[in-house]
Short mmCIF file of C-alpha atoms and ligand atoms in Angstrom, two decimals:
data_model
loop_
_atom_site.label_atom_id
_atom_site.label_comp_id
_atom_site.label_asym_id
_atom_site.label_seq_id
_atom_site.Cartn_x
_atom_site.Cartn_y
_atom_site.Cartn_z
CA MET A 1 24.58 -30.35 -12.51
CA THR A 2 22.60 -28.91 -15.41
CA THR A 3 22.55 -32.11 -17.44
CA ASP A 4 22.64 -34.66 -14.62
CA ASP A 5 19.32 -36.49 -14.67
CA THR A 6 20.15 -38.32 -11.44
CA TRP A 7 20.00 -35.00 -9.55
CA GLN A 8 18.71 -35.61 -6.03
CA GLY A 9 18.26 -32.10 -4.61
CA PHE A 10 20.55 -29.80 -2.64
CA PRO A 11 22.33 -30.38 0.67
CA ALA A 12 20.22 -28.83 3.45
CA GLN A 13 21.70 -25.38 4.21
CA GLU A 14 20.76 -21.94 5.52
CA GLN A 15 22.42 -18.50 5.46
CA HIS A 16 21.45 -15.04 6.70
CA PRO A 17 20.13 -12.63 4.05
CA PRO A 18 21.33 -11.43 1.64
CA GLY A 19 23.48 -14.59 1.34
CA LEU A 20 26.88 -15.18 -0.25
CA THR A 21 27.94 -17.36 -3.17
CA GLY A 22 31.00 -18.78 -1.43
CA GLU A 23 28.87 -20.23 1.38
CA MET A 24 26.67 -22.24 -1.00
CA THR A 25 27.07 -25.97 -1.60
CA PRO A 26 27.38 -26.43 -4.51
CA GLU A 27 28.28 -22.99 -5.83
CA PRO A 28 26.05 -21.91 -8.73
CA ASP A 29 27.13 -21.86 -12.36
CA HIS A 30 27.12 -18.29 -13.74
CA GLY A 31 28.55 -19.22 -17.11
CA GLU A 32 32.12 -18.51 -16.07
CA GLN A 33 33.44 -21.47 -18.08
CA SER A 34 30.72 -21.68 -20.73
CA TYR A 35 29.30 -18.36 -21.92
CA VAL A 36 30.61 -17.35 -25.34
CA GLY A 37 29.94 -13.79 -26.50
CA HIS A 38 29.24 -12.79 -30.10
CA GLY A 39 29.36 -8.99 -29.91
CA ARG A 40 25.58 -8.70 -29.54
CA LEU A 41 25.87 -5.80 -27.06
CA ASN A 42 28.99 -4.11 -28.40
CA GLY A 43 29.59 -0.73 -26.80
CA LEU A 44 26.40 -0.71 -24.70
CA LEU A 45 26.40 0.65 -21.14
CA ALA A 46 24.44 -1.49 -18.68
CA MET A 47 23.41 -1.26 -15.03
CA ILE A 48 22.37 -4.46 -13.23
CA THR A 49 20.92 -4.29 -9.71
CA GLY A 50 21.77 -7.35 -7.66
CA GLY A 51 24.59 -7.95 -10.15
CA ASP A 52 26.96 -9.31 -7.52
CA SER A 53 25.48 -12.80 -7.40
CA GLY A 54 23.02 -15.28 -8.83
CA ILE A 55 21.09 -14.33 -11.94
CA GLY A 56 22.55 -10.80 -11.88
CA ARG A 57 26.12 -12.13 -11.90
CA ALA A 58 25.37 -14.44 -14.83
CA VAL A 59 23.84 -11.51 -16.72
CA ALA A 60 26.87 -9.32 -15.90
CA ILE A 61 29.29 -11.96 -17.23
CA ALA A 62 27.22 -12.51 -20.38
CA TYR A 63 26.79 -8.77 -21.03
CA ALA A 64 30.54 -8.16 -20.64
CA ARG A 65 31.38 -11.04 -23.00
CA GLU A 66 28.87 -9.58 -25.48
CA GLY A 67 30.79 -6.28 -25.40
CA ALA A 68 28.97 -4.15 -22.79
CA ASP A 69 30.43 -2.12 -19.94
CA VAL A 70 28.61 -2.95 -16.70
CA VAL A 71 27.76 -1.34 -13.37
CA ILE A 72 26.54 -3.75 -10.71
CA VAL A 73 24.59 -2.55 -7.66
CA HIS A 74 24.76 -4.52 -4.41
CA LEU A 75 24.43 -4.36 -0.62
CA PRO A 76 27.50 -3.67 1.58
CA GLU A 77 27.53 -7.25 2.96
CA GLU A 78 28.00 -8.56 -0.60
CA GLN A 79 31.43 -7.05 -1.24
CA PRO A 80 33.15 -10.43 -1.84
CA ASP A 81 30.53 -11.41 -4.42
CA ALA A 82 30.74 -8.00 -6.09
CA GLU A 83 34.52 -8.28 -6.39
CA ALA A 84 34.25 -11.70 -8.04
CA THR A 85 31.70 -10.41 -10.57
CA LEU A 86 33.82 -7.34 -11.35
CA SER A 87 36.84 -9.52 -11.98
CA TRP A 88 34.87 -11.56 -14.54
CA ILE A 89 33.75 -8.34 -16.29
CA GLU A 90 37.33 -7.15 -16.46
CA ARG A 91 38.57 -10.52 -17.69
CA ALA A 92 36.10 -10.12 -20.56
CA GLY A 93 38.00 -6.94 -21.49
CA ARG A 94 35.19 -4.57 -20.45
CA ARG A 95 34.86 -1.85 -17.81
CA GLY A 96 33.14 -2.99 -14.61
CA PHE A 97 32.06 -0.80 -11.67
CA SER A 98 30.19 -1.46 -8.46
CA VAL A 99 27.78 0.80 -6.60
CA VAL A 100 26.91 -0.03 -3.00
CA ALA A 101 23.29 0.85 -2.24
CA ASP A 102 20.30 -0.32 -0.24
CA LEU A 103 17.61 0.29 -2.83
CA THR A 104 14.68 0.31 -0.40
CA SER A 105 14.40 4.11 -0.55
CA ALA A 106 13.60 6.34 -3.53
CA GLN A 107 16.60 8.55 -2.80
CA ALA A 108 18.98 5.58 -2.78
CA CYS A 109 17.62 4.55 -6.19
CA ARG A 110 18.20 8.05 -7.58
CA ASN A 111 21.72 8.14 -6.14
CA ALA A 112 22.51 4.71 -7.60
CA ILE A 113 21.46 5.82 -11.09
CA SER A 114 23.54 9.00 -10.81
CA ALA A 115 26.57 7.02 -9.68
CA ALA A 116 26.14 4.48 -12.48
CA VAL A 117 25.75 7.13 -15.18
CA GLU A 118 28.77 9.01 -13.88
CA ARG A 119 30.97 5.92 -13.93
CA LEU A 120 29.76 4.57 -17.29
CA GLY A 121 29.37 7.93 -19.05
CA GLY A 122 25.75 7.12 -20.01
CA LEU A 123 23.20 4.33 -19.84
CA ASP A 124 21.63 2.07 -22.47
CA VAL A 125 20.32 -0.94 -20.52
CA LEU A 126 18.76 -0.97 -17.04
CA VAL A 127 18.25 -4.41 -15.50
CA ASN A 128 15.98 -4.16 -12.46
CA ASN A 129 16.97 -7.44 -10.86
CA ALA A 130 17.47 -6.88 -7.11
CA GLY A 131 14.92 -8.93 -5.21
CA PHE A 132 14.00 -10.30 -1.83
CA HIS A 133 11.63 -12.84 -0.28
CA TYR A 134 11.45 -14.67 3.02
CA THR A 135 9.58 -17.93 3.69
CA ARG A 136 11.28 -19.30 6.84
CA ASN A 137 8.91 -19.81 9.80
CA ASP A 138 5.87 -19.30 7.53
CA ARG A 139 6.77 -15.62 7.02
CA GLY A 140 5.35 -15.76 3.47
CA THR A 141 1.89 -17.00 4.50
CA ILE A 142 -0.92 -14.59 5.33
CA ASP A 143 -0.87 -15.63 9.01
CA GLY A 144 2.89 -15.24 9.31
CA LEU A 145 3.47 -11.92 7.49
CA GLU A 146 5.47 -9.33 9.44
CA PRO A 147 5.42 -5.63 8.51
CA GLU A 148 9.20 -5.21 8.42
CA LEU A 149 9.71 -8.13 6.04
CA VAL A 150 6.74 -7.21 3.85
CA ASP A 151 8.04 -3.64 3.52
CA ARG A 152 11.45 -4.98 2.55
CA VAL A 153 9.93 -7.28 -0.08
CA ILE A 154 7.77 -4.53 -1.59
CA GLN A 155 10.45 -1.85 -1.52
CA THR A 156 13.17 -4.08 -2.99
CA ASN A 157 11.13 -5.75 -5.69
CA LEU A 158 8.48 -3.22 -6.58
CA THR A 159 9.12 0.38 -5.58
CA ALA A 160 12.85 0.21 -6.40
CA THR A 161 11.87 -0.82 -9.93
CA LEU A 162 9.73 2.32 -10.24
CA TRP A 163 12.25 4.74 -8.75
CA LEU A 164 15.22 3.32 -10.66
CA THR A 165 13.28 3.47 -13.91
CA GLN A 166 12.12 7.03 -13.28
CA ALA A 167 15.65 8.19 -12.47
CA ALA A 168 17.16 6.34 -15.45
CA LEU A 169 14.79 7.74 -18.08
CA PRO A 170 16.50 11.10 -18.67
CA HIS A 171 19.62 9.12 -19.62
CA LEU A 172 17.97 6.55 -21.92
CA GLY A 173 17.68 7.31 -25.64
CA PRO A 174 16.08 5.51 -28.59
CA GLY A 175 17.37 1.91 -28.74
CA ALA A 176 17.75 1.70 -24.96
CA SER A 177 15.89 -0.91 -22.97
CA ILE A 178 14.72 -1.82 -19.50
CA ILE A 179 14.56 -5.44 -18.35
CA ASN A 180 12.74 -6.36 -15.14
CA THR A 181 13.08 -9.63 -13.25
CA SER A 182 9.66 -11.20 -12.70
CA SER A 183 9.14 -14.78 -11.45
CA ILE A 184 7.22 -17.99 -11.96
CA GLN A 185 5.52 -16.87 -8.74
CA ALA A 186 3.58 -14.30 -10.78
CA TYR A 187 1.90 -17.13 -12.76
CA ASP A 188 1.99 -20.36 -10.79
CA PRO A 189 2.40 -19.32 -7.14
CA SER A 190 3.62 -21.83 -4.59
CA GLY A 191 1.21 -20.27 -2.07
CA ASN A 192 3.77 -19.65 0.67
CA MET A 193 5.19 -16.39 -0.76
CA VAL A 194 2.07 -14.26 -0.89
CA ASP A 195 3.78 -10.87 -0.59
CA TYR A 196 6.63 -11.76 -2.96
CA ALA A 197 4.33 -13.28 -5.58
CA GLY A 198 2.22 -10.12 -5.44
CA THR A 199 5.23 -7.93 -6.20
CA LYS A 200 6.18 -10.10 -9.16
CA ALA A 201 2.65 -9.96 -10.61
CA ALA A 202 2.88 -6.18 -10.20
CA ILE A 203 6.20 -6.19 -12.07
CA ASN A 204 4.47 -7.86 -15.00
CA SER A 205 1.87 -5.10 -14.98
CA ILE A 206 4.52 -2.39 -14.69
CA THR A 207 6.40 -3.95 -17.62
CA ALA A 208 3.30 -3.81 -19.84
CA ASN A 209 2.49 -0.26 -18.74
CA LEU A 210 6.00 1.04 -19.31
CA ALA A 211 6.24 -0.64 -22.72
CA GLN A 212 3.19 1.43 -23.72
CA GLN A 213 4.48 4.65 -22.24
CA LEU A 214 8.05 4.41 -23.45
CA GLY A 215 7.54 2.89 -26.90
CA PRO A 216 7.05 6.34 -28.45
CA ARG A 217 10.48 7.31 -27.06
CA GLY A 218 12.09 4.26 -28.72
CA ILE A 219 12.71 2.55 -25.38
CA ARG A 220 11.77 -1.13 -25.06
CA VAL A 221 10.63 -2.61 -21.73
CA ASN A 222 10.55 -6.36 -21.10
CA ALA A 223 10.91 -8.88 -18.29
CA VAL A 224 12.31 -12.32 -17.63
CA ALA A 225 10.34 -14.70 -15.38
CA PRO A 226 12.73 -17.30 -13.93
CA GLY A 227 11.59 -20.54 -12.37
CA PRO A 228 13.55 -22.06 -9.47
CA ILE A 229 17.19 -20.97 -9.93
CA TRP A 230 20.05 -21.88 -7.58
CA THR A 231 21.22 -18.56 -6.10
CA PRO A 232 22.17 -17.16 -2.63
CA LEU A 233 18.61 -15.84 -2.20
CA GLN A 234 17.39 -19.42 -1.68
CA PRO A 235 19.54 -20.63 1.25
CA ALA A 236 19.37 -17.09 2.69
CA THR A 237 15.58 -16.98 2.97
CA ARG A 238 14.17 -20.54 2.89
CA SER A 239 14.34 -23.25 5.53
CA ALA A 240 17.02 -25.93 5.08
CA GLU A 241 14.26 -28.44 4.34
CA GLU A 242 12.79 -26.22 1.60
CA VAL A 243 16.27 -25.72 0.13
CA SER A 244 16.88 -29.46 -0.04
CA ARG A 245 13.95 -29.97 -2.42
CA PHE A 246 14.24 -26.60 -4.22
CA GLY A 247 13.46 -26.99 -7.92
CA SER A 248 12.12 -30.53 -7.74
CA ASN A 249 8.64 -29.28 -8.78
CA SER A 250 9.76 -28.17 -12.23
CA PRO A 251 8.94 -30.48 -15.18
CA LEU A 252 12.66 -30.74 -15.97
CA GLY A 253 13.01 -32.15 -12.46
CA ARG A 254 15.70 -29.83 -11.12
CA ALA A 255 16.54 -26.24 -10.29
CA GLY A 256 18.10 -24.15 -13.03
CA GLN A 257 21.46 -22.42 -12.89
CA PRO A 258 21.94 -18.66 -13.29
CA ALA A 259 23.89 -19.39 -16.49
CA GLU A 260 20.72 -20.87 -18.00
CA VAL A 261 18.76 -17.64 -17.46
CA ALA A 262 21.28 -15.03 -18.65
CA PRO A 263 20.78 -15.56 -22.43
CA ALA A 264 17.19 -14.30 -22.17
CA TYR A 265 18.51 -11.01 -20.75
CA VAL A 266 21.07 -10.80 -23.57
CA TYR A 267 18.39 -11.29 -26.20
CA LEU A 268 16.09 -8.67 -24.69
CA ALA A 269 18.94 -6.12 -24.43
CA SER A 270 20.07 -6.64 -28.01
CA PRO A 271 19.00 -3.62 -30.11
CA LEU A 272 19.32 -5.75 -33.26
CA GLU A 273 17.81 -9.09 -32.32
CA ALA A 274 15.01 -7.76 -30.07
CA SER A 275 14.34 -4.48 -31.90
CA TYR A 276 10.57 -5.18 -32.13
CA VAL A 277 10.23 -6.90 -28.75
CA SER A 278 8.65 -4.80 -26.01
CA GLY A 279 6.09 -5.56 -23.32
CA SER A 280 7.15 -9.22 -23.40
CA ILE A 281 7.92 -11.52 -20.51
CA ILE A 282 10.16 -14.49 -21.26
CA GLY A 283 9.74 -17.48 -18.96
CA VAL A 284 12.87 -19.52 -18.12
CA THR A 285 11.25 -21.99 -15.79
CA GLY A 286 12.22 -25.57 -16.59
CA GLY A 287 8.71 -26.15 -17.92
CA LEU A 288 6.45 -24.41 -15.39
CA PRO A 289 3.74 -22.41 -17.19
CA THR A 290 4.07 -18.63 -17.63
CA PHE A 291 0.68 -17.92 -19.21
P1 NAD B 301 20.61 -13.24 -5.45
O1 NAD B 301 20.56 -13.30 -3.99
O2 NAD B 301 21.85 -13.66 -6.13
O3 NAD B 301 20.30 -11.77 -5.98
C1 NAD B 301 19.43 -10.88 -5.37
C2 NAD B 301 20.17 -9.59 -5.21
O4 NAD B 301 19.25 -8.58 -4.82
C3 NAD B 301 21.23 -9.61 -4.15
O5 NAD B 301 22.46 -10.02 -4.67
C4 NAD B 301 21.28 -8.17 -3.68
O6 NAD B 301 22.38 -7.50 -4.23
C5 NAD B 301 20.01 -7.57 -4.25
N1 NAD B 301 19.24 -6.91 -3.19
C6 NAD B 301 18.41 -7.50 -2.30
N2 NAD B 301 17.93 -6.57 -1.45
C7 NAD B 301 18.48 -5.39 -1.83
C8 NAD B 301 18.38 -4.06 -1.36
N3 NAD B 301 17.60 -3.72 -0.30
N4 NAD B 301 19.10 -3.09 -1.98
C9 NAD B 301 19.89 -3.41 -3.01
N5 NAD B 301 20.02 -4.64 -3.52
C10 NAD B 301 19.31 -5.61 -2.93
O7 NAD B 301 19.35 -14.05 -5.98
P2 NAD B 301 18.69 -14.21 -7.42
O8 NAD B 301 17.80 -15.37 -7.28
O9 NAD B 301 19.68 -14.15 -8.50
O10 NAD B 301 17.74 -12.94 -7.50
C11 NAD B 301 17.71 -12.06 -8.61
C12 NAD B 301 16.27 -11.78 -9.01
O11 NAD B 301 15.70 -12.98 -9.51
C13 NAD B 301 15.36 -11.34 -7.87
O12 NAD B 301 14.52 -10.29 -8.33
C14 NAD B 301 14.53 -12.57 -7.59
O13 NAD B 301 13.28 -12.23 -7.04
C15 NAD B 301 14.40 -13.12 -8.99
N6 NAD B 301 14.00 -14.51 -9.09
C16 NAD B 301 14.78 -15.49 -8.59
C17 NAD B 301 14.37 -16.80 -8.71
C18 NAD B 301 15.20 -17.91 -8.16
O14 NAD B 301 14.68 -19.03 -8.07
N7 NAD B 301 16.44 -17.69 -7.79
C19 NAD B 301 13.18 -17.11 -9.36
C20 NAD B 301 12.41 -16.09 -9.87
C21 NAD B 301 12.83 -14.78 -9.74
MG1 MG B 302 24.03 -11.18 -3.71
#
C-alpha cells in the first residue's frame, strides 16, 4: 500500500467509535514486519495514550524494538487491540502493560499516570496521543456541533494532555521528554472539523509553552503533526464516503500508514539524537504544509 502509486482509495466503511483494527479493510501497517530497532531508547520507560491502535500502536512497537518498556492506555472497548499491541511489545523482548482509562476527566488522567508509574517503576517518555473527532452528519461544522461531542473532543485531545502532563511531571527527570500528537488540521484545516482543529492548534501552543517551562528542568517537549493516516479513528468517525477518499488530498496522493509516522516519535524520544530538540513540531503529512 505505501509504495503503490496506483492506489485508488479505501473501500467505503464505517464503525462505531472508538473503532477496532480488526474491522478495518485493509488493516493498517504498524511496522510489525518492517520496523528495525537500533537501541535508540534502551532502558527507557514510556507511556503512550491510545497505544492500542493506529499511530499509538506503531509507536509502541517501535519503542519496544528500540529497547523501551511501554505502558499503553486505552478504552475498555479496545481490549482486543490492546492485547495485540502488548503481544508485539513482548515479542520485542520488552515489558508491556495496559491501563484501561477514559481520559476525559482529570482524575482519570491522574490515576492513569499513577498506574503506569507503578507498573513501569518510573517514567521517562510521555506520549499524549489519545484523540477523538467526529465529522459524520456535519458534526464538525459550526452548524452541526453538538455539546456532548465537542466536550469529548476537547477533553480527549486538549484537557487530557494538560492533566496527564501535570501528573507525570513529578516522575520525569532530566533527559525525559513529552511528545504530543498534533495534526495537519492545526495548519491546513479541512474546514469540517472546527472543534478538532481548534484542539490541535491549542496542542501546538501548549507544546511551545511547556518547552519553555520545562527546559530548565531538562525535560524536552515536542509534537508530531500527522497528515491523513489510516487508523480506526477514520472509519469510526467519518462517513463511508469520506473514508473512501481519505488521504487523496495529500501531495503524495494517498493516506499514510501508522508505520510511516512512528519514526518521528522515536527520534523525539531519543535522549541522544534529539538532545537539543524541544518546542518542535515535526510534520509527517505526505506533503501538506505544516508552517
Ligand atoms: P486511533 O483510533 O488508533 O487512536 C486514537 C486512540 O485514542 C484510541 O485508540 C483510544 O485508545 C484513544 N482514546 C480516544 N478517546 C479516548 C478517551 N476518552 N480516553 C482514553 N483514550 C481515548 O487513531 P489514530 O489516528 O492513531 O489517533 C492517534 C492520534 O493521532 C490522535 O490524537 C489523532 O487526533 C491524531 N491524528 C491522527 C491523524 C490520522 O489521520 N489518523 C491525523 C492527525 C492526527
Ligand atoms: Mg484504538
